[in-house]
Short mmCIF file of C-alpha atoms in Angstrom, two decimals:
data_model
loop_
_atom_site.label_atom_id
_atom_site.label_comp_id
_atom_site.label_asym_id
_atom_site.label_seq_id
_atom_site.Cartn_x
_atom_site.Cartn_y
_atom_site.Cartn_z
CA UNK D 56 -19.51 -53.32 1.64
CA UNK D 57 -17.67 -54.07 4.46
CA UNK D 58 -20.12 -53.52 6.58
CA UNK D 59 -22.91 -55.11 4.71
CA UNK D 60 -21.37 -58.37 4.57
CA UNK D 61 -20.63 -57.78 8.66
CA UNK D 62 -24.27 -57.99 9.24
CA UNK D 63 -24.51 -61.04 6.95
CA UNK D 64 -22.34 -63.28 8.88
CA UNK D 65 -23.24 -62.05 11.65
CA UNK D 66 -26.82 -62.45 11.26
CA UNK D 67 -26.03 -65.84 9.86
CA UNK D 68 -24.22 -66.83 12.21
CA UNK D 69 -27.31 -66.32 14.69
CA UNK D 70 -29.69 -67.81 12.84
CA UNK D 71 -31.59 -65.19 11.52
CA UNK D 72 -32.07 -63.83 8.07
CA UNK D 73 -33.40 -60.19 7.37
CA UNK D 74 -36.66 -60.19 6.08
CA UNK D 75 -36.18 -56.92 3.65
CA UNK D 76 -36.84 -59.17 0.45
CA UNK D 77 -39.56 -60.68 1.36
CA UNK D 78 -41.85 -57.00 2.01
CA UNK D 79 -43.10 -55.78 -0.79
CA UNK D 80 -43.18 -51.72 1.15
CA UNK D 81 -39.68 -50.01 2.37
CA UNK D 82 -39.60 -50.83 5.37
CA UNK D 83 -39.14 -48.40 8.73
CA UNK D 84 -35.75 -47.91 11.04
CA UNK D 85 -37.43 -50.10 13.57
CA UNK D 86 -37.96 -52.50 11.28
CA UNK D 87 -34.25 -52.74 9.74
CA UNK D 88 -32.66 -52.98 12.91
CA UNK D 89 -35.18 -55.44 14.49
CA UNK D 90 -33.08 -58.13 11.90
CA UNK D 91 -29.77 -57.08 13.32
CA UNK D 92 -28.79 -59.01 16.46
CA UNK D 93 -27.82 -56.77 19.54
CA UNK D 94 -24.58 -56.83 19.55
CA UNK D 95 -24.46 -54.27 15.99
CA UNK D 96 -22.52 -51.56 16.28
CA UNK D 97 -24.01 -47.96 15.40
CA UNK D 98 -22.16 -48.17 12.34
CA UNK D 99 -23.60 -51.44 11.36
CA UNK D 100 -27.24 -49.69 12.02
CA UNK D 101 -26.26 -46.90 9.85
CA UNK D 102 -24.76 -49.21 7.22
CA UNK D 103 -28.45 -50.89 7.03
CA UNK D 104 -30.42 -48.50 7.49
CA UNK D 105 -28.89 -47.11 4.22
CA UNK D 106 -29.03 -50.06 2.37
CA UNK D 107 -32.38 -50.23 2.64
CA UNK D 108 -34.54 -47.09 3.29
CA UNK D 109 -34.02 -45.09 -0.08
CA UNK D 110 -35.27 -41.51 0.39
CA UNK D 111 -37.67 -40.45 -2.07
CA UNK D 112 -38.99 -36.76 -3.55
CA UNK D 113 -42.16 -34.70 -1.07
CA UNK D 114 -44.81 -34.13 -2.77
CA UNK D 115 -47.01 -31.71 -0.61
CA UNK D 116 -50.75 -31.48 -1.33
CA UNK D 117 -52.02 -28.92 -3.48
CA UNK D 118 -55.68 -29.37 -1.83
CA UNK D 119 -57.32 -26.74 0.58
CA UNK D 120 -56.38 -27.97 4.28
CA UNK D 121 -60.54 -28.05 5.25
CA UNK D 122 -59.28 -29.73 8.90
CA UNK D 123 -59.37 -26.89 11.28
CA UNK D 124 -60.56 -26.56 14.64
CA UNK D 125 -64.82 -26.24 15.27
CA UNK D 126 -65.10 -22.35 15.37
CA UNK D 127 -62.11 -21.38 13.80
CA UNK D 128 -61.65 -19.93 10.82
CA UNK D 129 -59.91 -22.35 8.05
CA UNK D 130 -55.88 -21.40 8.01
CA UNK D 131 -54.47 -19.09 5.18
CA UNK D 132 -51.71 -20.18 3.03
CA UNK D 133 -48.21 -19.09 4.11
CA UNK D 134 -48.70 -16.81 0.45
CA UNK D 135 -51.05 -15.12 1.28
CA UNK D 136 -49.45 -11.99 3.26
CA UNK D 137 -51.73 -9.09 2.65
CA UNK D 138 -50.97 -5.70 4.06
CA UNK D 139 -52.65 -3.97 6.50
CA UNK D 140 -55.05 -0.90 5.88
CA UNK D 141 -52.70 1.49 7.65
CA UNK D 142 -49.79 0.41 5.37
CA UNK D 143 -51.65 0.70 2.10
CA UNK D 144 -53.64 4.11 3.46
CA UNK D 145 -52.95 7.03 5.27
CA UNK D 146 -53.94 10.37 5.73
CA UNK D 147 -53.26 11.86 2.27
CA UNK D 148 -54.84 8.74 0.57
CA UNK D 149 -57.99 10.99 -0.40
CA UNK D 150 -55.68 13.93 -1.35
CA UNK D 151 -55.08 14.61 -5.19
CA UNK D 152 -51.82 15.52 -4.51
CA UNK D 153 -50.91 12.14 -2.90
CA UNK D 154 -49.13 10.08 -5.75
CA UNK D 155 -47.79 6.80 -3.74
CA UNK D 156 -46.28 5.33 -6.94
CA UNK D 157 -43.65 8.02 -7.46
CA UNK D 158 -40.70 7.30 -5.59
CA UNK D 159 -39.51 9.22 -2.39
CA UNK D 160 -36.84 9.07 -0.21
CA UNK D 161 -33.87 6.93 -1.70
CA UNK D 162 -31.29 4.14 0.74
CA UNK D 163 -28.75 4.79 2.19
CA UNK D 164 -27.76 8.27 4.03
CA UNK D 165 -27.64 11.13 1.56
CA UNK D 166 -24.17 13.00 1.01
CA UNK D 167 -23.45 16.58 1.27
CA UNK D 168 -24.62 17.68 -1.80
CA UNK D 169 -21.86 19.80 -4.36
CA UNK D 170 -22.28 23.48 -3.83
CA UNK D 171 -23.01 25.10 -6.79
CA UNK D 172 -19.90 27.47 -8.98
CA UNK D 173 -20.16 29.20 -11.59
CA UNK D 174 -17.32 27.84 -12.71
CA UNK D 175 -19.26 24.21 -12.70
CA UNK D 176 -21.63 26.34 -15.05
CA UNK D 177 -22.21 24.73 -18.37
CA UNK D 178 -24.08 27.95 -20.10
CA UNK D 179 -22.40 30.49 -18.52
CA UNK D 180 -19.11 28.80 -18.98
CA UNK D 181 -20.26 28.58 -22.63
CA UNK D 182 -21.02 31.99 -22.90
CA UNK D 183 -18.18 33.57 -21.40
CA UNK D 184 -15.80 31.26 -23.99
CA UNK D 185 -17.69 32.21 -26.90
CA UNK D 186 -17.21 35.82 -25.97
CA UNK D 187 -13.84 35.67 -25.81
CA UNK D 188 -13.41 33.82 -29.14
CA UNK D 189 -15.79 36.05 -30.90
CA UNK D 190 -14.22 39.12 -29.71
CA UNK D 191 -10.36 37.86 -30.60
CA UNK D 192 -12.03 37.56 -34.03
CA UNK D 193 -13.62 40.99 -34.36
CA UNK D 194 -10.46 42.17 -32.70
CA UNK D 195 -8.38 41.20 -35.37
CA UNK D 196 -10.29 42.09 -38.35
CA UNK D 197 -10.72 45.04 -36.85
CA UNK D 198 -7.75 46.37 -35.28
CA UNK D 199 -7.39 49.49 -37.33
CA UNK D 200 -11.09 50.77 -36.35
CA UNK D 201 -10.34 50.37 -32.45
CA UNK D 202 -7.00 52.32 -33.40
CA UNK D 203 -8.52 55.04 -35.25
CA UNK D 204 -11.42 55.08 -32.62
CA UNK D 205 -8.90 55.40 -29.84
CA UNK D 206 -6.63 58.53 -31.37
CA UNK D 207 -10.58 60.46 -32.03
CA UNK D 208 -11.28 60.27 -28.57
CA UNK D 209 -8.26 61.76 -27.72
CA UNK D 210 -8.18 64.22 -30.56
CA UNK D 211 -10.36 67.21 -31.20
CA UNK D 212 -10.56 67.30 -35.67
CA UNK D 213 -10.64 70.44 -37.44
CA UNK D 214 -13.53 71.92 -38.08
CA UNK D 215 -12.55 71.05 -42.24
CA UNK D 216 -11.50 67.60 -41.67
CA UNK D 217 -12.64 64.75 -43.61
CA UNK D 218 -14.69 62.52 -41.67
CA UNK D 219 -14.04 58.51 -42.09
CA UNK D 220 -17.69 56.92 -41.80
CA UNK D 221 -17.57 53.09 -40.21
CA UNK D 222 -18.00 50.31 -42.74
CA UNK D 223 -21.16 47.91 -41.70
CA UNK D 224 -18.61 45.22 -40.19
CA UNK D 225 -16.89 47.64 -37.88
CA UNK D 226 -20.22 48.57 -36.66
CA UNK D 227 -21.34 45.09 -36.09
CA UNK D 228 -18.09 44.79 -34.11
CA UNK D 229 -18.65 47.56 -32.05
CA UNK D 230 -22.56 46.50 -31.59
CA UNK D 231 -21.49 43.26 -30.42
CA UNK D 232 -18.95 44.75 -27.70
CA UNK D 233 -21.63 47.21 -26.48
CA UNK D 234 -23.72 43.98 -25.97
CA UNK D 235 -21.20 42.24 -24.61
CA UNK D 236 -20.51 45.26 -22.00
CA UNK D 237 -24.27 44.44 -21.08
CA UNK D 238 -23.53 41.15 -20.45
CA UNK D 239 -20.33 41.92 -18.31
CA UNK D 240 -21.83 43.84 -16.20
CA UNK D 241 -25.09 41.88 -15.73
CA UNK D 242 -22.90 38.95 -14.47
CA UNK D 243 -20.79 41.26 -12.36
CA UNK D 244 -23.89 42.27 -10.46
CA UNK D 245 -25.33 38.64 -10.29
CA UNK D 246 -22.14 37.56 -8.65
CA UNK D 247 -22.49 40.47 -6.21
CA UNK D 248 -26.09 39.85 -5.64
CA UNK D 249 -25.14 36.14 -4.31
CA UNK D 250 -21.97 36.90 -2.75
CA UNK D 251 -24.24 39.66 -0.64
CA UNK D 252 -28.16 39.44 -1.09
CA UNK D 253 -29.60 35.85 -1.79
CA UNK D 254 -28.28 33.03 -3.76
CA UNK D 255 -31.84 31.65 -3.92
CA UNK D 256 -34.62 33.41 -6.52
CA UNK D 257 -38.25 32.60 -7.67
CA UNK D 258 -37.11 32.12 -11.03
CA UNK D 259 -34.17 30.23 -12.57
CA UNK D 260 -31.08 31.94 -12.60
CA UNK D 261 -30.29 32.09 -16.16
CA UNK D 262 -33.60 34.14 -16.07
CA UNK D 263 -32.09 36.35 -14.01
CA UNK D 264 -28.57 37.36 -16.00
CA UNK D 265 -30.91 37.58 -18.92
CA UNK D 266 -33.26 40.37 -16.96
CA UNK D 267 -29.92 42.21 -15.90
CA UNK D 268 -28.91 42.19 -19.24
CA UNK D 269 -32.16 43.38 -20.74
CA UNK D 270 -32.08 46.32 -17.84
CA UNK D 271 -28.87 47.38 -18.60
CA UNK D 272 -28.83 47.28 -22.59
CA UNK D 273 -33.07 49.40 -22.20
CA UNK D 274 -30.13 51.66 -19.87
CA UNK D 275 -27.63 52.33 -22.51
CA UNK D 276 -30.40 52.67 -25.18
CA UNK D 277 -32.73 55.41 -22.82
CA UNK D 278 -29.29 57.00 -22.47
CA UNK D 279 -28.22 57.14 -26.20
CA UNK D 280 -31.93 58.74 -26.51
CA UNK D 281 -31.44 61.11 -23.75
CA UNK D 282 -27.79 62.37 -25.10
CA UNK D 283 -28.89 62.55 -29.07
CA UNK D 284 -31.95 64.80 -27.74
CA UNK D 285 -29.92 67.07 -25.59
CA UNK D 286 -27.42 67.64 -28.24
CA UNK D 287 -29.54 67.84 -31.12
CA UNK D 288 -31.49 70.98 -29.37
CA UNK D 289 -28.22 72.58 -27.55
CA UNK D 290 -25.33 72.04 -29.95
CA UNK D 291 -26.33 70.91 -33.25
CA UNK D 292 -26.45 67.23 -35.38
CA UNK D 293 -22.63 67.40 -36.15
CA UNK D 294 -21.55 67.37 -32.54
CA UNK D 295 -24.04 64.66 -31.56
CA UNK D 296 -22.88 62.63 -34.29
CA UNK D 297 -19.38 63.16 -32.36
CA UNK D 298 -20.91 62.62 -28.91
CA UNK D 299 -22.14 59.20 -30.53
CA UNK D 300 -19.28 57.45 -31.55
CA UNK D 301 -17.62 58.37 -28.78
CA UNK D 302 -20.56 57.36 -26.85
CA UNK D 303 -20.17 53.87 -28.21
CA UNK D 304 -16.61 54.01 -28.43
CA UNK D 305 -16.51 54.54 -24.37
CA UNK D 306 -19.57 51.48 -23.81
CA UNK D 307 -17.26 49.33 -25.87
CA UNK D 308 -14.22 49.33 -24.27
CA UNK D 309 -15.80 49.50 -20.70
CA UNK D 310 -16.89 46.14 -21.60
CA UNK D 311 -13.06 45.15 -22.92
CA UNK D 312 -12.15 46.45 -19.08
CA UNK D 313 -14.52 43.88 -17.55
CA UNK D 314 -14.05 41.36 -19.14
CA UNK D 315 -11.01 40.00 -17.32
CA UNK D 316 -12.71 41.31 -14.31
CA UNK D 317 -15.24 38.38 -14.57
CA UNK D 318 -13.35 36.05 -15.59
CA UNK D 319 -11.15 36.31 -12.44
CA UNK D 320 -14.05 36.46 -10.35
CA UNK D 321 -16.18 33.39 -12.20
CA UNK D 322 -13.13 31.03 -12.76
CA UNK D 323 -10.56 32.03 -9.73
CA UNK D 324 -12.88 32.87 -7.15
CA UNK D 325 -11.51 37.37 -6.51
CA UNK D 326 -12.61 38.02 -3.65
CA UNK D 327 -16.10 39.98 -3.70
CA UNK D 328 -14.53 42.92 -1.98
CA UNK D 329 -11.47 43.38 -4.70
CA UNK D 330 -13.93 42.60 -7.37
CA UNK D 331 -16.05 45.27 -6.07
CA UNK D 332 -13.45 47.63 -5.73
CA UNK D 333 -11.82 46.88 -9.40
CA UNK D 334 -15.34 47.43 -11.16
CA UNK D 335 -16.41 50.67 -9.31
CA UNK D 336 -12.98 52.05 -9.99
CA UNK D 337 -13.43 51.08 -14.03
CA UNK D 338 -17.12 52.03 -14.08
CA UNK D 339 -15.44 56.04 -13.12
CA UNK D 340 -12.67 55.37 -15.13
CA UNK D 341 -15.17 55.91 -18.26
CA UNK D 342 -17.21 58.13 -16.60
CA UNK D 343 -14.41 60.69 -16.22
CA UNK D 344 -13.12 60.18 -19.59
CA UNK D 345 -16.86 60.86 -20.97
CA UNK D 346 -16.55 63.95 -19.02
CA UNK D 347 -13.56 64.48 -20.37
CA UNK D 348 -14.67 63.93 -23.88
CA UNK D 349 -17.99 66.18 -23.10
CA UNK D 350 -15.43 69.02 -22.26
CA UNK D 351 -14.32 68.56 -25.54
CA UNK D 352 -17.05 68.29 -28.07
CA UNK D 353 -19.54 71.06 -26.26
CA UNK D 354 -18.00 73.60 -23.97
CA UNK D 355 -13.89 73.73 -24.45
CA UNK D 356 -14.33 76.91 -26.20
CA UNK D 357 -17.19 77.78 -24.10
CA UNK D 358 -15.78 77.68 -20.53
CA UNK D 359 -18.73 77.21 -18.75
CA UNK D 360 -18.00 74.82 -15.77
CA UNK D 361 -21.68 75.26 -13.99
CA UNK D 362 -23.52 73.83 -17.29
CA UNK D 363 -20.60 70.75 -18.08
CA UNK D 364 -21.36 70.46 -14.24
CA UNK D 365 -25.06 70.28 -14.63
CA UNK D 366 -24.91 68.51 -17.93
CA UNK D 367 -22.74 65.49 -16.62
CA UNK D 368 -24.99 65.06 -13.68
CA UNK D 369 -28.36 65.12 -15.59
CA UNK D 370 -27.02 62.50 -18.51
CA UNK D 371 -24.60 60.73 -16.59
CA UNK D 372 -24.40 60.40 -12.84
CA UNK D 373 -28.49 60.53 -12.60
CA UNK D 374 -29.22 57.41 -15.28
CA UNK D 375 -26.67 55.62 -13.18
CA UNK D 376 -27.70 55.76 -9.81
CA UNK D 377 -31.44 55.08 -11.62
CA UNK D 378 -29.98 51.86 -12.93
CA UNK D 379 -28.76 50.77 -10.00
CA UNK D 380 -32.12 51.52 -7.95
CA UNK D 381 -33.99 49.58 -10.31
CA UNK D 382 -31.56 46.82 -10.24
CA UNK D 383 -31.76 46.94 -6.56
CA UNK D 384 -35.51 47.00 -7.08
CA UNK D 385 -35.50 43.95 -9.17
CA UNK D 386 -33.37 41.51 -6.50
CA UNK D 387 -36.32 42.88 -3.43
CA UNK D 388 -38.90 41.04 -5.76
CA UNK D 389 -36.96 38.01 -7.04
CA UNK D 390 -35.42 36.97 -3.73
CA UNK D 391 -36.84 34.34 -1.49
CA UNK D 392 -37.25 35.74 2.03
CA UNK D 393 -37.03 32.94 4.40
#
């Protein structure tokens, strides 16, 4: 306001009156401070220039710009911002593999990724929990059958004692430690076979505990065939039926042995070496103390070391080194060779 009414006395005082109402357009800069006499100060041209040039909204044209040079082509709107060929194409484009809309590559640099554990294992974490639970169960509905089971083995009956047959929940119980004995030992040799072989297979590795499994149980059951046909033919259907439970009785608590084993060696990382060590040394454990119980069902009053010799060999040691070749066997076409 100030310096409005500056410019008023001032231009009054020269004699000359601005000519703003009298034009009926705004008028320019030039114009505005053509009416101010020469002595105005900038701020006196700013304070007029303000007063009366009022800015007002752009409206750009919407129409096609048709004014271009003669032999040029007419300009393309700044929208218009099409890709090249070799962005949109390449040399897959004809391939019916080539999917461009599926996303690939991500931002950023990629992190070391989490090595796997078993451990970090959902299902085989899972698995090895339910075992335990299901086993403390059995266990303690059925602590008298493991105790009675345990004092046969060590004792040789009369030939006039009273045989006590299993009820069908004991052998449930002892079916579902001779499966889980499949299953600990399965696992045992799938740890090995990463720790040592590959950690990488054509098939998923849950596949490939359930295929050790499935080996090892068709190994107990070939066995069980083998040692019920021998007997029955050599010694008679009484002592197999002895052989058998004690048979079971011996697959049963091999499992119980290796149990901890894996649990040590899934959840506290034992070294491979120890854990190698501990399961040969339980795995002859129970093959002595079949030996042992062979001595005593077919040839204590016999004597005959060659045939216990030949007998242990044949049924025993041979089916084991067989399971292990095919084992071995199995891993040579499941690996990846890189």
């Amino acid at each position: 306001m100030q310096a409005g009414d500056t410019i008023q006395v001032q231009g009054a005082a020269a004699g000359t009156q601005p000519a703003a109402r009298h034009l009926r357009h705004q008028p320019t800069p030039r114009e505005v401070l053509s009416w101010l006499p020469r002595s105005a100060t900038p701020a006196q041209m700013d304070s007029a220039i303000r007063q009366h040039i009022k800015p007002s909204p752009i409206h750009w044209s919407s129409r096609p710009d048709t004014l271009h040079l003669p032999g040029h082509q007419p300009g393309k709107s700044l929208l218009n911002a099409p890709l090249p060929k070799y962005y949109k194409e390449s040399f897959f484009s004809g391939d019916s593999l080539f999917h461009p809309e599926l996303t690939g590559g991500r931002m950023g640099v990629a992190g070391d990724p989490v090595p796997y554990t078993v451990a970090g294992d959902n299902l085989i974490t899972g698995i090895l929990i339910a075992s335990f639970i299901l086993a403390a169960v059995a266990f303690s509905q059925s602590r008298r059958f493991i105790a009675r089971q345990a004092k046969n083995f060590f004792y040789v009956p009369r030939s006039g004692t009273t045989v006590i047959t299993e009820t069908s929940g004991e052998l449930r119980f002892q079916l579902f430690l001779v499966l889980q004995t499949c299953l600990m030992l399965a696992l045992g040799f799938f740890f090995y076979t990463k720790e040592t072989v590959s950690d990488v297979f054509i098939i998923g590795q849950y596949q490939v505990i359930g295929l050790y499994t499935g080996v090892i149980a068709v190994y107990f059951l070939l066995k069980a065939a083998a040692y019920s046909f021998t007997d029955w033919v050599f010694f008679g259907g009484k002592k197999n039926e002895q052989w058998i439970k004690a048979y079971l009785f011996i697959i049963s608590m091999e499992g119980v042995l290796l149990f901890p084993l894996v649990l040590l060696q899934a959840f506290f990382a034992l070294p491979m070496n120890t854990a190698a060590i501990m399961a040969v040394a339980i795995v002859v454990l129970f093959k002595l103390l079949s030996l042992y119980k062979t001595y005593l069902i077919f040839f204590r009053k016999k004597g005959a070391f060659m045939q216990i010799f030949l007998y242990f060999c044949a049924l025993e040691v041979v089916p084991l080194l067989s399971l292990w070749g095919a084992l071995v066997t199995i891993n040579g076409y499941l690996k990846i060779n890189f």
